[in-house]
Short mmCIF file of C-alpha atoms in Angstrom, two decimals:
data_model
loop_
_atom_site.label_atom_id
_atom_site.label_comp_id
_atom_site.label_asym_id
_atom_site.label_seq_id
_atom_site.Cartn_x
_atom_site.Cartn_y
_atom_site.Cartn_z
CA UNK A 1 -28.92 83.49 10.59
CA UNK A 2 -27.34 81.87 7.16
CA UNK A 3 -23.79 83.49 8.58
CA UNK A 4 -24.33 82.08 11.61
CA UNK A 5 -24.91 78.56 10.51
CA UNK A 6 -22.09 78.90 8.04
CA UNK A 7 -19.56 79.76 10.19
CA UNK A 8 -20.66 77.00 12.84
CA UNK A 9 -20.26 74.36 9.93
CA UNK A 10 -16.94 75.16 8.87
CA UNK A 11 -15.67 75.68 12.38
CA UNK A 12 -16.95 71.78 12.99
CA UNK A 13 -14.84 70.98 9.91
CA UNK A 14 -11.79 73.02 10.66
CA UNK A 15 -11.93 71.49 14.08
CA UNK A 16 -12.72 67.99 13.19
CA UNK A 17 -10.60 68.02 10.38
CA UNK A 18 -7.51 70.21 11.79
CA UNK A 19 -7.08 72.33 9.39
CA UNK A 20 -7.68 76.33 10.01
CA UNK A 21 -7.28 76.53 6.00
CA UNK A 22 -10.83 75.23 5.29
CA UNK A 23 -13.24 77.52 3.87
CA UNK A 24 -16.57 77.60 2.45
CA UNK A 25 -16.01 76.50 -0.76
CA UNK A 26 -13.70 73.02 0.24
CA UNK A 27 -14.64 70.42 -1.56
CA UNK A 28 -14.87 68.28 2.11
CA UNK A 29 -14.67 64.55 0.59
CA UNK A 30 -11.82 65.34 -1.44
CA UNK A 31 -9.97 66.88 1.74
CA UNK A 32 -6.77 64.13 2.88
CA UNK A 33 -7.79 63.60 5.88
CA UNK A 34 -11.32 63.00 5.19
CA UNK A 35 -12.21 59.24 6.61
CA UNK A 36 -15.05 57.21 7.70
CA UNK A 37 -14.08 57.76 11.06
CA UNK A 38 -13.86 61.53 10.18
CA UNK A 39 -17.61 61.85 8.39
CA UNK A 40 -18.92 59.76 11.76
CA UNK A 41 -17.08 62.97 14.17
CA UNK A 42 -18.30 65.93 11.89
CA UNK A 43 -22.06 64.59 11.74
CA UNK A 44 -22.46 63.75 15.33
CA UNK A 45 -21.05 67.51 16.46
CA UNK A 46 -23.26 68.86 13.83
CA UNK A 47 -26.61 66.96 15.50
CA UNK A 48 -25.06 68.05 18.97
CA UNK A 49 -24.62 71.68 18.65
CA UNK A 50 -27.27 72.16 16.03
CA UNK A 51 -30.06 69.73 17.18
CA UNK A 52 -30.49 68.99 13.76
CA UNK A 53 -29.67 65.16 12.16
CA UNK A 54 -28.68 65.13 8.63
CA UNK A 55 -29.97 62.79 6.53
CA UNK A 56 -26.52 60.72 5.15
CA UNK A 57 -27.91 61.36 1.34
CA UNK A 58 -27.64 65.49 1.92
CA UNK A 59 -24.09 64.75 3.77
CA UNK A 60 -22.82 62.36 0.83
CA UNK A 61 -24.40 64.21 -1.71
CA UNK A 62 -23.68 67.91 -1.14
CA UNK A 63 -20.35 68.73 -2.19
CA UNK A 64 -18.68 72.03 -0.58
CA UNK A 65 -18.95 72.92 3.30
CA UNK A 66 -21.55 76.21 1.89
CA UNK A 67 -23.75 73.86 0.47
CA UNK A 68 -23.75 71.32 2.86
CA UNK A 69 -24.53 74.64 5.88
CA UNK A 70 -27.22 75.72 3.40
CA UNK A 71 -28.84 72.24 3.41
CA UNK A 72 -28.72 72.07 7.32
CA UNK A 73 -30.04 76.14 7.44
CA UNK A 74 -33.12 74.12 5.35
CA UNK A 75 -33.83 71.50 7.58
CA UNK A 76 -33.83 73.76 10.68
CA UNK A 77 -35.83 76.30 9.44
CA UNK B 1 -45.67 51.64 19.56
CA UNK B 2 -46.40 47.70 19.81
CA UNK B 3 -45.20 47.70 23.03
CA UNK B 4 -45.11 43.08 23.85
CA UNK B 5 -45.12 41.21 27.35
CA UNK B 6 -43.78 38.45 28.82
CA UNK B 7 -44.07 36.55 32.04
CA UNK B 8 -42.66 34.12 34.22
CA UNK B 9 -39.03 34.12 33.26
CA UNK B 10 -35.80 34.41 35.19
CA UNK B 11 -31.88 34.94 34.11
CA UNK B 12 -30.32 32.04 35.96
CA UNK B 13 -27.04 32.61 35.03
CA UNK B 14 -24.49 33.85 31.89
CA UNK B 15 -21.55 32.90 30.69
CA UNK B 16 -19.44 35.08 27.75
CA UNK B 17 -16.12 33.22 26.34
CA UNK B 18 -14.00 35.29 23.88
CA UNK B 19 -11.16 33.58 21.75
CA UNK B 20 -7.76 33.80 23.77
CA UNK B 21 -5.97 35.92 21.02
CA UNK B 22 -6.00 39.16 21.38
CA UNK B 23 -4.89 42.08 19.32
CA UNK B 24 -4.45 46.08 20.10
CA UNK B 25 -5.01 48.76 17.69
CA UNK B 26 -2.36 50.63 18.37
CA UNK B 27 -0.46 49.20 15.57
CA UNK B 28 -2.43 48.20 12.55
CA UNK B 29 -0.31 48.09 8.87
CA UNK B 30 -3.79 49.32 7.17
CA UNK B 31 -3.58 52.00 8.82
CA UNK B 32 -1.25 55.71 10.03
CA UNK B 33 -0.18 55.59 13.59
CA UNK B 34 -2.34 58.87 13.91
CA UNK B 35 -4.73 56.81 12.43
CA UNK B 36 -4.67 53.77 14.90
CA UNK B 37 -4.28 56.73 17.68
CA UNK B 38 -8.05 58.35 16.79
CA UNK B 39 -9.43 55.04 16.47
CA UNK B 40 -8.88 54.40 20.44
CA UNK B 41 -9.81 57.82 21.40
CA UNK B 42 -12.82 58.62 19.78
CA UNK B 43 -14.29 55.14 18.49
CA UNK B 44 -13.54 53.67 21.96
CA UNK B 45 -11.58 50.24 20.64
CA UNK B 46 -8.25 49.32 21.87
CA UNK B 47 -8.42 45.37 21.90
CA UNK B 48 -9.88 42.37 19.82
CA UNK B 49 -10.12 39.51 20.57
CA UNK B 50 -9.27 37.20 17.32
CA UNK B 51 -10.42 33.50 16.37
CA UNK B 52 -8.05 30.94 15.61
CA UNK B 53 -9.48 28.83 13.36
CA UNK B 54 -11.79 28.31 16.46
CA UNK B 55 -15.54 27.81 15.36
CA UNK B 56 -19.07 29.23 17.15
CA UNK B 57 -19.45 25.82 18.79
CA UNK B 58 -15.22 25.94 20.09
CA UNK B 59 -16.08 28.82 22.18
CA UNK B 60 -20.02 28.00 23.05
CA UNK B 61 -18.80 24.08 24.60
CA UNK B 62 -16.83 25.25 27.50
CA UNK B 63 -18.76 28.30 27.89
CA UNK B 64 -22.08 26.37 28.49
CA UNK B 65 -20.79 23.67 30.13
CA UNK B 66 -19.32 25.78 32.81
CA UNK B 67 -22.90 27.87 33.41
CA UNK B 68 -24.75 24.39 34.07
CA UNK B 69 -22.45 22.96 36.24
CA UNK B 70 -22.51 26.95 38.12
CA UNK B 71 -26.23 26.40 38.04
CA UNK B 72 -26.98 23.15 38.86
CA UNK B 73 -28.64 22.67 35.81
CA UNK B 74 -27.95 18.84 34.66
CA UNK B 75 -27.93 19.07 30.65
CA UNK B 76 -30.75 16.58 30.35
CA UNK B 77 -33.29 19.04 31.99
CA UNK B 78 -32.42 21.87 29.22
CA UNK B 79 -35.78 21.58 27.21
CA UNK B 80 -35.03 24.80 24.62
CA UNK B 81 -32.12 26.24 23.17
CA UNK B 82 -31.83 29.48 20.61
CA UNK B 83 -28.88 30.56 18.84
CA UNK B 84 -28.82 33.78 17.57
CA UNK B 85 -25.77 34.11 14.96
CA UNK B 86 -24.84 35.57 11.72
CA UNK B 87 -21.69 33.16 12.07
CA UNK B 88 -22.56 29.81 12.71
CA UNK B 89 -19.89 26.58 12.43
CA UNK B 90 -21.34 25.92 8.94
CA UNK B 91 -24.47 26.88 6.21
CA UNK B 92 -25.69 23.20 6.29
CA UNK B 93 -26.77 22.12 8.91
CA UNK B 94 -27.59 24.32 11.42
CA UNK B 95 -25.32 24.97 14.40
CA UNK B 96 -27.78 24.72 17.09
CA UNK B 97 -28.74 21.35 16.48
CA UNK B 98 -24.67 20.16 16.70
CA UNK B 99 -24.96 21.79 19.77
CA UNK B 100 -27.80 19.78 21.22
CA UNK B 101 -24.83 16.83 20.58
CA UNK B 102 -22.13 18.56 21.50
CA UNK B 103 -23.99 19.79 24.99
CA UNK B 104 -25.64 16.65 25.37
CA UNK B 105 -29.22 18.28 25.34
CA UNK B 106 -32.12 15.95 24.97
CA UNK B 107 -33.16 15.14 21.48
CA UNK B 108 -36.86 16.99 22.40
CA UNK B 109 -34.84 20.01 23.20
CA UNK B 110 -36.00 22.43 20.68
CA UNK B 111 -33.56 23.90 18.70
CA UNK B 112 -33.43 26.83 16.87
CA UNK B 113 -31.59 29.07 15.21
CA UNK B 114 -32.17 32.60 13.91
CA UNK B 115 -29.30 34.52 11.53
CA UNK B 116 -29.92 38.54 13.46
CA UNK B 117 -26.74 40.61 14.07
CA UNK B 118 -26.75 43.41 16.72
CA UNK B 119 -30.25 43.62 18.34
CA UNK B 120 -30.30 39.24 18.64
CA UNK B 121 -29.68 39.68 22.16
CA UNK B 122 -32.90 41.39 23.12
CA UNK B 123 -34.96 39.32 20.28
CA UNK B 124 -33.48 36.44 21.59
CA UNK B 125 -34.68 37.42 25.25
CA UNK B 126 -37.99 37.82 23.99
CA UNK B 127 -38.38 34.84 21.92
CA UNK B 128 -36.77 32.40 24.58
CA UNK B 129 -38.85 33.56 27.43
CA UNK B 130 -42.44 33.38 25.24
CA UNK B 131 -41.52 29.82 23.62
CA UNK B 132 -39.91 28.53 27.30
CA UNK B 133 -44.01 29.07 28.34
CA UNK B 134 -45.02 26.51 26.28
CA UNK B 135 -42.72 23.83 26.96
CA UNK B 136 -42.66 20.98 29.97
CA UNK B 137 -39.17 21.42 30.73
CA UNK B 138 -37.99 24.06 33.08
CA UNK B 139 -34.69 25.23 31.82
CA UNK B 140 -34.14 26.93 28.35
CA UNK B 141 -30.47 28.06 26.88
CA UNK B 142 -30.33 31.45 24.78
CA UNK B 143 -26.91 31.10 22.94
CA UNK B 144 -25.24 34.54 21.03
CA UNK B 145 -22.71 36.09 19.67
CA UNK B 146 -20.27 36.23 16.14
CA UNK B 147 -17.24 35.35 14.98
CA UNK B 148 -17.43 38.29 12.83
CA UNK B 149 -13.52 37.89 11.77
CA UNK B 150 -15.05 35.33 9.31
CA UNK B 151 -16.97 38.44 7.26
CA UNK B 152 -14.14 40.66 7.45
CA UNK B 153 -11.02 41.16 5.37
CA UNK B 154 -7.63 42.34 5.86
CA UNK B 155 -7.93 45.20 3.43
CA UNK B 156 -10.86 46.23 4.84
CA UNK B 157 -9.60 49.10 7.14
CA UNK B 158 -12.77 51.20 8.05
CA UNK B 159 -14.73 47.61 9.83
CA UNK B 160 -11.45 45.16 10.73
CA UNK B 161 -10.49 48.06 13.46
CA UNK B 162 -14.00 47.31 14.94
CA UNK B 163 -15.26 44.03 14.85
CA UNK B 164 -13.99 40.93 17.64
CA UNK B 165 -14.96 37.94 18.39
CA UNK B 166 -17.68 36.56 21.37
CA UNK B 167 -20.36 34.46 22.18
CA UNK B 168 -22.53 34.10 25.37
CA UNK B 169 -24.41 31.53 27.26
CA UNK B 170 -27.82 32.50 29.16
CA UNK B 171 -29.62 30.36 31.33
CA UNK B 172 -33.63 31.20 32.32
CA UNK B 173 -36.15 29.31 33.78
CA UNK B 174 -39.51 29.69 34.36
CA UNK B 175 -40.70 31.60 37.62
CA UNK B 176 -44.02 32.72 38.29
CA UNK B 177 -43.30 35.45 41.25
CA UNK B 178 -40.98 36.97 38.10
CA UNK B 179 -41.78 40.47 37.49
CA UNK B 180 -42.97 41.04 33.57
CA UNK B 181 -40.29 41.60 30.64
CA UNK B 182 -41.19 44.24 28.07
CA UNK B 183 -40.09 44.70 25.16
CA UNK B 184 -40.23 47.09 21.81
CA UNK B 185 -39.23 45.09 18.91
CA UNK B 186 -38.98 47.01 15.31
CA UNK B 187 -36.74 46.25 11.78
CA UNK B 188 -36.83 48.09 8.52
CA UNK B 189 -35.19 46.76 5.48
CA UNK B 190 -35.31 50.12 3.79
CA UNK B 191 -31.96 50.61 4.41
CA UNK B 192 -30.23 46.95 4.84
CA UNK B 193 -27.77 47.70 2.87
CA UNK B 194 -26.01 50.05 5.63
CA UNK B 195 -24.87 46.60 6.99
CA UNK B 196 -24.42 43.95 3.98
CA UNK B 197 -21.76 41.13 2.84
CA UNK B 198 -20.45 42.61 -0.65
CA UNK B 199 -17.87 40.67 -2.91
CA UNK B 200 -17.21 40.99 -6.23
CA UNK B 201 -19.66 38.86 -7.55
CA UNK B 202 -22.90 40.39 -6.82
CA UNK B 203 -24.74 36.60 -7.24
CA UNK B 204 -22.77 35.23 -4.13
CA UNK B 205 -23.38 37.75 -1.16
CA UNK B 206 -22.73 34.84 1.58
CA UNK B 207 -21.40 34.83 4.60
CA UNK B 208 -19.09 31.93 3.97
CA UNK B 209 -18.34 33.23 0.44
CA UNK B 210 -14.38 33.46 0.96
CA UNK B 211 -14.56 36.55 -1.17
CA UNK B 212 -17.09 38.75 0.54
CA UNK B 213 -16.46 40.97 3.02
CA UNK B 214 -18.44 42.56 5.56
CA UNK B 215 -19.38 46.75 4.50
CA UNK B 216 -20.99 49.20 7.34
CA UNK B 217 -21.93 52.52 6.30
CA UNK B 218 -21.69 54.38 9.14
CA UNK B 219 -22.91 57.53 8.23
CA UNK B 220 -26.65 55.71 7.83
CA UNK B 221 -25.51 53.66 11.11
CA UNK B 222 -25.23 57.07 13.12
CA UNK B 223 -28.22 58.37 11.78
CA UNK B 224 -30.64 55.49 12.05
CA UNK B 225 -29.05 55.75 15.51
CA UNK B 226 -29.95 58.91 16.73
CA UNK B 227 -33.59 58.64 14.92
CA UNK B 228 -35.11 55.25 15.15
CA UNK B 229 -32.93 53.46 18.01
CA UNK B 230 -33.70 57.24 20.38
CA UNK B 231 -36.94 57.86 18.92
CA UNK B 232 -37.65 53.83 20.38
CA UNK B 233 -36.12 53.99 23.73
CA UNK B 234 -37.74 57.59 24.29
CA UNK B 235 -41.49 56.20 23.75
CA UNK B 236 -40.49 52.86 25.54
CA UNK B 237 -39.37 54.63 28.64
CA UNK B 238 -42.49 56.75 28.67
CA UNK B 239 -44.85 53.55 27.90
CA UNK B 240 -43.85 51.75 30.57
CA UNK B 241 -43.04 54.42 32.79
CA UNK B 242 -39.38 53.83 33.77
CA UNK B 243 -37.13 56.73 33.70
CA UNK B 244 -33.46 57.82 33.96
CA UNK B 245 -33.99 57.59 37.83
CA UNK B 246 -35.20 54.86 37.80
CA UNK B 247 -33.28 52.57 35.90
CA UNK B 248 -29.95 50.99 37.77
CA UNK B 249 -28.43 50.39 34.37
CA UNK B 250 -28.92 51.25 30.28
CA UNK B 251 -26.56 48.58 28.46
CA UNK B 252 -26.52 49.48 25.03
CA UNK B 253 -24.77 47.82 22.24
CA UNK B 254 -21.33 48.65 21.60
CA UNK B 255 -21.45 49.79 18.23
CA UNK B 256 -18.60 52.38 18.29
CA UNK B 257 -18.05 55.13 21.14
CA UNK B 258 -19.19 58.01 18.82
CA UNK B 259 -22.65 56.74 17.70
CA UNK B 260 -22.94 55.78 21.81
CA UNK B 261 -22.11 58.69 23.06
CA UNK B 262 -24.66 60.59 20.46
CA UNK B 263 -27.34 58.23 21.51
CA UNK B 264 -26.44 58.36 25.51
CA UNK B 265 -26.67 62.45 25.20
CA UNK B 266 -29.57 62.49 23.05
CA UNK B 267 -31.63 60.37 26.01
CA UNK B 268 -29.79 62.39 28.94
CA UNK B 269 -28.35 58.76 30.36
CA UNK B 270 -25.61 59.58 33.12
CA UNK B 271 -22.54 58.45 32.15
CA UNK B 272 -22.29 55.81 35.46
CA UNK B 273 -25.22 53.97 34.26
CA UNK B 274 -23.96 53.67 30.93
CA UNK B 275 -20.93 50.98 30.73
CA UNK B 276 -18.49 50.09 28.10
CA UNK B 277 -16.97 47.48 27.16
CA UNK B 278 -15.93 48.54 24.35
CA UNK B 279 -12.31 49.42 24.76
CA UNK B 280 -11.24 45.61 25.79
CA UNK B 281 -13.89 43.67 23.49
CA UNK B 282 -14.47 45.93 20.84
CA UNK B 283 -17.58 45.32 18.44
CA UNK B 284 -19.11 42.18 19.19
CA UNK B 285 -22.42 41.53 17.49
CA UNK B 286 -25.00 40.66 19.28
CA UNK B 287 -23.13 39.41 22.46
CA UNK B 288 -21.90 43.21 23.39
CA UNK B 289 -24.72 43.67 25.74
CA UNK B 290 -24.18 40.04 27.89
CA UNK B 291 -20.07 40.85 27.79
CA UNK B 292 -20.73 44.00 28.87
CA UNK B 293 -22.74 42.53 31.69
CA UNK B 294 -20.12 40.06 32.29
CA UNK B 295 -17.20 42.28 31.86
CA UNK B 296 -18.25 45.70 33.29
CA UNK B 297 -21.56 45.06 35.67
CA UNK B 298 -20.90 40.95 37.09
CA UNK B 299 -20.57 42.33 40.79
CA UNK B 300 -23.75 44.38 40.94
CA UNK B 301 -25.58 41.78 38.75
CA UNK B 302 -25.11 38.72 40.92
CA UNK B 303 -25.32 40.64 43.98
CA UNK B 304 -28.30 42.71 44.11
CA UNK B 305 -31.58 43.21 42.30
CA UNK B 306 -31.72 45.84 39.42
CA UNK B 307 -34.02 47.45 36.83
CA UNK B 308 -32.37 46.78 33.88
CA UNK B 309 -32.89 48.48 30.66
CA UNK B 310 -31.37 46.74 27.22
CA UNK B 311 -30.98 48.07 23.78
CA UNK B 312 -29.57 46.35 20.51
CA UNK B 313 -29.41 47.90 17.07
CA UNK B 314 -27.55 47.32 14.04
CA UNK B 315 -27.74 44.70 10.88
CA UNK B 316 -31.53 44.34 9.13
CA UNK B 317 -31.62 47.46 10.06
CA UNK B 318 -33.33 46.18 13.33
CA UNK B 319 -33.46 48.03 16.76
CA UNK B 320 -34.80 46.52 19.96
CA UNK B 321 -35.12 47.48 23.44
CA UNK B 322 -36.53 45.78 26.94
CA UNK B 323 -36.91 46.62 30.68
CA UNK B 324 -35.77 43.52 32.72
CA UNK B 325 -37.55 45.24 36.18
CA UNK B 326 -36.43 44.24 39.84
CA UNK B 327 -34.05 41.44 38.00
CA UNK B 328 -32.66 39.14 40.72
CA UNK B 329 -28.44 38.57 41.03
CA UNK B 330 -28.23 36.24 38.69
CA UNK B 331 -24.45 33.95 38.17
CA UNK B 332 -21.81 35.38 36.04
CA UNK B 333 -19.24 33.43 35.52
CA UNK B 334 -15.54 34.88 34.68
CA UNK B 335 -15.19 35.66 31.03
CA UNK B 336 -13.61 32.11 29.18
CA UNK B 337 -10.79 32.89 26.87
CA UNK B 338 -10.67 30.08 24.63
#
């Protein structure tokens, strides 16, 4: 279930981001193309395909795409 | 849910004006062309329309006269008039009661103003149509809108993309075969500063400060969104029984085309009763749902009767929403560009 949600999160960022080089451990903030506009895509298509709305503290506050997936495996469980 | 009534009121007519500049976001020097490219496709904005100098009361005058001359409404019967603005000519005094001059209102019009940004449209409906109850007259005027260019500066690149320039004109009277207006009205100042004036001196937060600038976080915008503004319209739909059948038309504010697309899934709204006006207008404050009336929806509106279903959200945080049932065509005048 934990793989699952993992590799739905970082395929949200890879897409929303473009960039297939993404992994787990990317630091997303500190990514280039990382933008208001870009935080506003990734947490709507992560409350569309996971029914789950993240609180903006966990999404400013976590710091890697793992951690952030982890946090959102919490909340839907 | 404090779900509130009101009785006996009718739209007459509306009247938007938006300043005749406009610019396109397809080139902005803040920002990549890629940039300026995702800004129109995904949050929706294309166009703004820009103030020249020109003041709240500039583009209210011509808009206002124009609706009462449409109406037949001689300025000397208007017995009430609201404005609803974060933006108004000046801090001291008020704007709506140079307005009573400038329209040539009676000096027992009552005049008021109240500072809300996103949801003033539907307060504004509410609070017009209780206090026009009360009064002899006949005829009240519910005046909106921003010039939000005034809170926000050049280098601010994630909110000057967003925010234009608009203000509206409604007319109501009283009318006693008028079906009922309800409304859900809520605000929360846990998280206010999602939507502030910052500037470098933390003592002067103003409006008119020419150093502060408006900040949005919209992170907490989509968020409080998708909880509090859905969670609202969900148990005001079921309260007083409308549905997505039933309702001819959901105008939303036009916050940005991501955080209304979220919300318009979320509630299962089909896209055709769901208009934009986003793309020509952009973000304007609280007079996005009237210009989107007057922009996207004037044929229907004057023409036929509708169920109308209206939802604000934004600074405060406040979030408001009201069914306008079996609303009769009402005028709508052709957007002013002043």
């Amino acid at each position: 279930m934990k793989q699952i949600m993992h590799d739905m999160i970082l395929s949200i960022f890879q897409k929303e981001l473009s960039d297939e080089s993404l992994n787990l451990h990317t630091v997303y903030m500190d990514h280039p193309q990382w933008t208001s506009l870009r935080s506003l895509l990734v947490l709507s298509e992560i409350e569309r395909k996971t029914q789950c709305l993240v609180p903006p503290e966990i999404f400013k506050n976590s710091s890697t795409i793992k951690e952030l997936a982890n946090q959102i495996q919490n909340l839907s469980s | 849910m404090n779900l509130l009534q009101t009785h006996a009121t009718r739209l007459m007519g509306l009247s938007v004006a938006v300043p005749q500049h406009r610019v396109s976001n397809e080139r902005l020097p803040q920002l990549s062309p890629t940039e300026c490219q995702e800004l129109i496709t995904y949050v929706g904005i294309r166009y703004r329309h820009l103030s020249q100098k020109q003041t709240l009361s500039d583009l209210l005058r011509p808009a206002v006269q124009q609706l009462l001359k449409k109406c037949s409404v001689p300025a000397q019967e208007v017995g009430l008039l609201v404005l609803i603005t974060q933006t108004g000519d000046q801090q001291v005094p008020n704007t709506a009661i140079g307005l009573q001059h400038i329209l040539d209102l009676p000096t027992s019009a009552l005049c008021i103003e109240i500072n809300m940004g996103c949801a003033g449209y539907v307060y504004g409906l509410y609070l017009v149509s209780l206090l026009l109850q009360s009064l002899e007259s006949s005829y009240a005027l519910f005046l909106n809108g921003d010039i939000s260019t005034l809170l926000v500066k050049e280098h601010n690149k994630g909110v000057l993309p967003i925010f234009s320039d608009a203000v509206s004109a409604t007319l109501l009277t009283k009318d006693e075969k008028a079906e009922p207006w309800s409304f859900c009205l809520n605000n929360d100042g846990k998280d206010r500063e999602a939507i502030r004036m910052i500037s470098p001196n933390w003592e002067d937060p103003w409006a008119f400060y020419p150093h502060a600038s408006l900040h949005v976080d919209g992170t907490v915008i989509l968020s409080f969104a998708l909880r509090q503004v859905a969670q609202q319209v969900r148990s005001f739909m079921h309260k007083t029984s409308c549905s997505e059948q039933s309702v001819d038309y959901f105008i939303f504010h036009q916050a940005n085309r991501i955080i209304n697309e979220s919300l318009r899934t979320k509630l299962n709204i089909p896209a055709h009763k769901y208009p934009y006006s986003l793309y020509h207008f952009g973000n304007t404050s609280s007079a996005t749902i009237p210009l989107t009336m007057a922009s996207e929806l004037s044929v229907p509106l004057s023409t036929r009767s509708s169920d109308l279903l209206l939802c604000g959200f934004g600074a405060g945080l406040s979030w408001a929403t009201a069914l306008l049932p079996k609303t009769p065509p009402f005028e709508i005048l052709p957007i002013h560009h002043v």
